[in-house]
Steps between C-alpha positions, in 0.01 A plus 500: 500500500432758774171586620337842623135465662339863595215627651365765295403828710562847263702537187728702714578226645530235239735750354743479777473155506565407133829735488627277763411201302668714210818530713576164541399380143787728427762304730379244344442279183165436417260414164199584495270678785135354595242733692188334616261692554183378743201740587203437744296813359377565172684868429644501161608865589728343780628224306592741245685765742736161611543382174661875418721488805619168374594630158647828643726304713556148337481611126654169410244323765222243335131509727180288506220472732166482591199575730462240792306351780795547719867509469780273650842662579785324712274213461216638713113650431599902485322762661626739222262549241729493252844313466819559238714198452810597323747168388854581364643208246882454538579300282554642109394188360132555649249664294119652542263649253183588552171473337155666486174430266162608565330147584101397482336203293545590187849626530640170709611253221683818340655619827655129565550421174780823492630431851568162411684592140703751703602271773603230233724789333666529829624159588633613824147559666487243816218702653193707440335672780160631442254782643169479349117626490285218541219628667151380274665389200610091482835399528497135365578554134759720631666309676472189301694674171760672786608114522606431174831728613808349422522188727722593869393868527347553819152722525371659789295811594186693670195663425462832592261584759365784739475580863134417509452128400152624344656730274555393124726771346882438568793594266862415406782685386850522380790723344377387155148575559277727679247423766244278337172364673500163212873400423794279609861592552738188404826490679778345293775372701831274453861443436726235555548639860138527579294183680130476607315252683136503570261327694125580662346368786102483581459316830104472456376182546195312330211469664198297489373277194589587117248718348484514097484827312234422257466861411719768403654787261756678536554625811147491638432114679104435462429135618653277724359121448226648287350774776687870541786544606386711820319233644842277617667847701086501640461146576856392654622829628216736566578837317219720389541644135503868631757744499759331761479185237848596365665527831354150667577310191898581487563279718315232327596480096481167267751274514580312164768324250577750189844412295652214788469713755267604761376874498245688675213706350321745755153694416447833553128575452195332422190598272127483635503154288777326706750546279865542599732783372861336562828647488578271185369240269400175575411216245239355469437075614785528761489420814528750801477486879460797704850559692597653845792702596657324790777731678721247627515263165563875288821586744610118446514557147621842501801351683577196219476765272799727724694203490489390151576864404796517777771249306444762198604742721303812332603842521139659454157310554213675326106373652225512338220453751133484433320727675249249693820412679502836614138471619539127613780643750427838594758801501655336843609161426516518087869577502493099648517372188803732344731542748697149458562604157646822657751309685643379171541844301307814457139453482226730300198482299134562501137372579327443155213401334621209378846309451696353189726260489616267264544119643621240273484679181122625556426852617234485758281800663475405839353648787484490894827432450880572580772536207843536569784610204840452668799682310848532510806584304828273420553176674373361901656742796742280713430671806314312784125399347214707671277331787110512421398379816259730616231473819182392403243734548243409817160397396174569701309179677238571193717497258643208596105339563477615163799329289334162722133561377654552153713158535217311639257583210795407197490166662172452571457672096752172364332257700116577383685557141713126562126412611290593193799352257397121644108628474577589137675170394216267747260666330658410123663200520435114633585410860605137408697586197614794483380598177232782398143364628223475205355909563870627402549296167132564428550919520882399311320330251295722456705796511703364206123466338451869547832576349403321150142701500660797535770499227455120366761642201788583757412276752734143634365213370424286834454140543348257786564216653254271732610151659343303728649211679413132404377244713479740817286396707671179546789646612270639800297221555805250512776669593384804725376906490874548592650296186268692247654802655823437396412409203317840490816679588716311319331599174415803581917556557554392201252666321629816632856416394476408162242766432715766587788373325301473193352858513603741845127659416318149509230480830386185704218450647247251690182457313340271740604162686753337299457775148745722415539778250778669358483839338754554194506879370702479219484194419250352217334125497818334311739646796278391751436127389887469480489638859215293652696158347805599726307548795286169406847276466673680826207449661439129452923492624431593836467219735376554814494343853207298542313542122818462276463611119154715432363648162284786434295586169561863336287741279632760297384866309532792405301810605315602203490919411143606543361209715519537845659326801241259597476334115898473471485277906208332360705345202771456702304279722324329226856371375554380797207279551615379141843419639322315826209342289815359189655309820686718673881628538522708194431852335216610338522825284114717399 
């Protein structure tokens, strides 16, 4: 595989340029021949004067491309606005077809549906690269039937973009296709020769408490914990909705699990209701936290990723980098982040509007975020392996203040969460025993009451049990408070034991003093009787320090469809003043 990375200035030029490229093709073997094609401004007219120049003087040459935020050549931000990446295969046994389908909603299941029956009548695919519209039109369904592709074939790609970030029309193109503002070009590439490895790296970090999307559809994000969206960028990080909202909120997108892994999701503008136009779907009920690119931690993993990449010792690295990086960075220092992937082999790629990539089996949009497709053809080099040590880039005093301030508020975020956990359980369970206090298996009991009102036909039957210990005053008054504690926790231990055993859904709580309750959901009367005589015998077994053997009385029911809550715990505790008033130490069943 040999590389040749240009800076487009004239066709003139270009011309000159590819008959050298022609020149040594013809010295030497080669398969196939892959232009890329990258274009900062939105001139179809100049696009199509290249492609020509291309076709005049490669005939036999393959080319795809897009517009772009920005272009990467030699594995640095170009000044160029547009760049020609032309890769020679050597090896015969390496092939490449290309693909192009006109792409919006209603034309997505088709469009992946036929690249995926072509790619399974080609069983030496190993790679699809992608360049894509995405701009306003939802990408989730898309890329959830792109994953049912054979199993091992790696996926990556970029959405085409434009010079100005505001700007919504962008286009792709390719030999077998024209210049289309709403398509995708598929890139079909393998052999037994060929190898690709990919990877992406992020480098934001979480910050602050989890916030839950309780609101959203499609690609538009309305409420976060119940209120707009707007309101968290307003309240934690200041930013006006007005026309700079785009630009100060780059830096800032949701963090959040999707597939196993973690991915970013970026907004770029808001409505005069606070809601959020993002770069990509989110779901809805997930959990988000607002994230922060830190420069040091992004170069840290930029440089794992180098050296994972360096033992497969690539011959081409292709970089798909979102175009907030750009932004995040600045034109000076964004080449920071590609160069160590330079040192390895010959860098190139684009800033998009979003990334693909598929990661254990699942293709995933991503954005604000770096993906890297390594290639090379026939088996490791045995030359010395390249050194991707690089020096780190000097950060300002603020920046550094910064990366602190953001460190600081994580942990003091994880101890306030750690903080409100203990609240939480305090304020639902029993300090001496451990199990839920009588206001939690009152709102359990009755939720499971609401559950048979609302669909009594479909609904779990659901049982209760009430016991109170016998004799218990005694034990304080003769042997101690700190004796009928144990005796307390001693039940209540096994209470929670044997309940759980018996059914993992089953809930314990105090009712008062020495009563306890046990709610059964699924469970009716008959299952519950057996399960109060087990508890009854195990607990008259236990022999403790200063009291020895004790016995408690039990009542048993069964929550009744249509009556509510408080009827079903006033049987239950009408059985037990049966069991207590027959003599004690035994079950009584209503």
């Amino acid at each position: 595989m040999k590389q040749f990375q240009l800076n487009y200035e004239n066709n003139l030029r270009l011309a000159s340029d590819l008959r050298r490229i022609k020149q040594w093709t013809s010295s030497t073997v080669s398969s196939s021949i892959l232009f890329q094609i990258y274009s900062e401004q939105l001139k179809k007219d100049l696009i199509e004067g290249i492609c020509d120049v291309i076709r005049t003087e490669l005939p036999e040459a393959i080319y795809m491309g897009c517009s772009t935020n920005g272009n990467i050549l030699m594995g640095e931000y170009c000044a160029s606005p547009v760049s020609i990446v032309c890769t020679v295969f050597e090896y015969p046994s390496t092939k490449i077809e290309l693909f192009q389908y006109p792409l919006d909603a209603a034309k997505e299941q088709t469009v992946v549906g036929d690249i995926i029956a072509r790619v399974k009548e080609r069983p030496w695919v190993k790679s699809i690269m992608m360049n894509i519209t995405i701009r306003n039109m939802s990408m989730t369904q898309f890329c959830d039937d792109l994953s049912a592709l054979p199993e091992g074939i790696e996926v990556f790609g970029g959405g085409a973009f434009s010079e100005d970030m505001n700007e919504s029309a962008a286009f792709v193109f390719s030999s077998v296709g024209g210049i289309s503002d709403h398509s995708v070009v598929f890139a079909l590439i393998g052999g037994d020769d060929y190898y690709v490895k990919t990877n992406y790296v992020t480098g934001w970090k979480p910050l602050g408490r989890e916030l839950l999307v309780t609101k959203t559809e499609g690609f538009v994000l309305y409420e976060l914990d119940g209120a707009p969206a707007y309101e968290k960028y307003h309240k934690y990080l200041n930013i006006e909705n007005d026309d700079n909202f785009f630009v100060n909120t780059l830096e800032f997108p949701f963090f959040y699990e999707h597939n196993g892994i973690n991915i970013l999701r970026a907004p770029i503008a808001c409505d005069e209701n606070g809601a959020l136009t993002m770069t990509a779907d989110m779901e809805q009920n997930v959990k988000a936290r607002l994230a922060y690119g830190d420069p040091e931690t992004i170069l840290d993993s930029v440089r794992e990723s180098a050296l994972m990449l360096r033992n497969f010792a690539p011959e081409s690295i292709t970089v798909f980098s979102c175009a907030a990086r750009r932004t995040f960075w600045g034109a000076d220092e964004i080449s920071g982040e590609s160069m160590p992937f330079q040192l390895l082999a010959p860098t190139s790629g684009f800033y998009t509007s979003g990334e693909f990539l598929r990661t254990n089996g699942k293709v995933n949009q991503h954005n604000v975020t770096l993906v890297i497709a390594a290639q090379r053809e026939g088996e490791k080099s045995t030359d010395k392996v390249p050194n991707v040590d690089y020096e780190k880039m000097k950060f300002s005093g603020k920046v550094s203040m910064i990366n602190r301030l953001a460190n600081f508020i994580q942990a003091a975020t994880g101890e306030l969460e750690e903080a409100n956990k203990r609240l939480e359980l305090a304020a639902r369970t029993d300090v001496l025993t451990g199990v839920y206090n009588r206001g939690e298996i009152q709102r359990r009991i009755s939720a499971a009451w609401k559950t048979h009102k609302m669909d009594p036909e479909n609904a779990r039957v659901c049982s209760l049990i009430m016991m109170d210990l016998d004799n218990f005053k005694m034990v304080n008054d003769k042997f101690g408070h700190k004796e009928g504690d144990t005796v307390l926790k001693g039940l209540t231990s096994m209470l929670k034991r044997e309940s759980a055993d018996f059914n993992k859904d089953a809930s314990v709580g105090r009712w008062g003093g020495e009563e306890f309750m046990i709610l059964l959901p699924g469970n009716d009367v008959n299952e519950a009787r057996s399960l109060a005589e087990i508890l009854r015998i195990k607990f008259s077994e236990i022999v403790f320090p200063a009291s020895g053997k004790r016995t408690m009385s039990l009542g048993v029911t069964e929550i009744i469809p249509g009556e509510d809550s408080d009827r079903a715990c006033m049987r239950v505790d009408g059985a037990l003043y049966e069991a207590k008033e027959n003599g004690k130490n035994q079950v009584v069943m209503k």
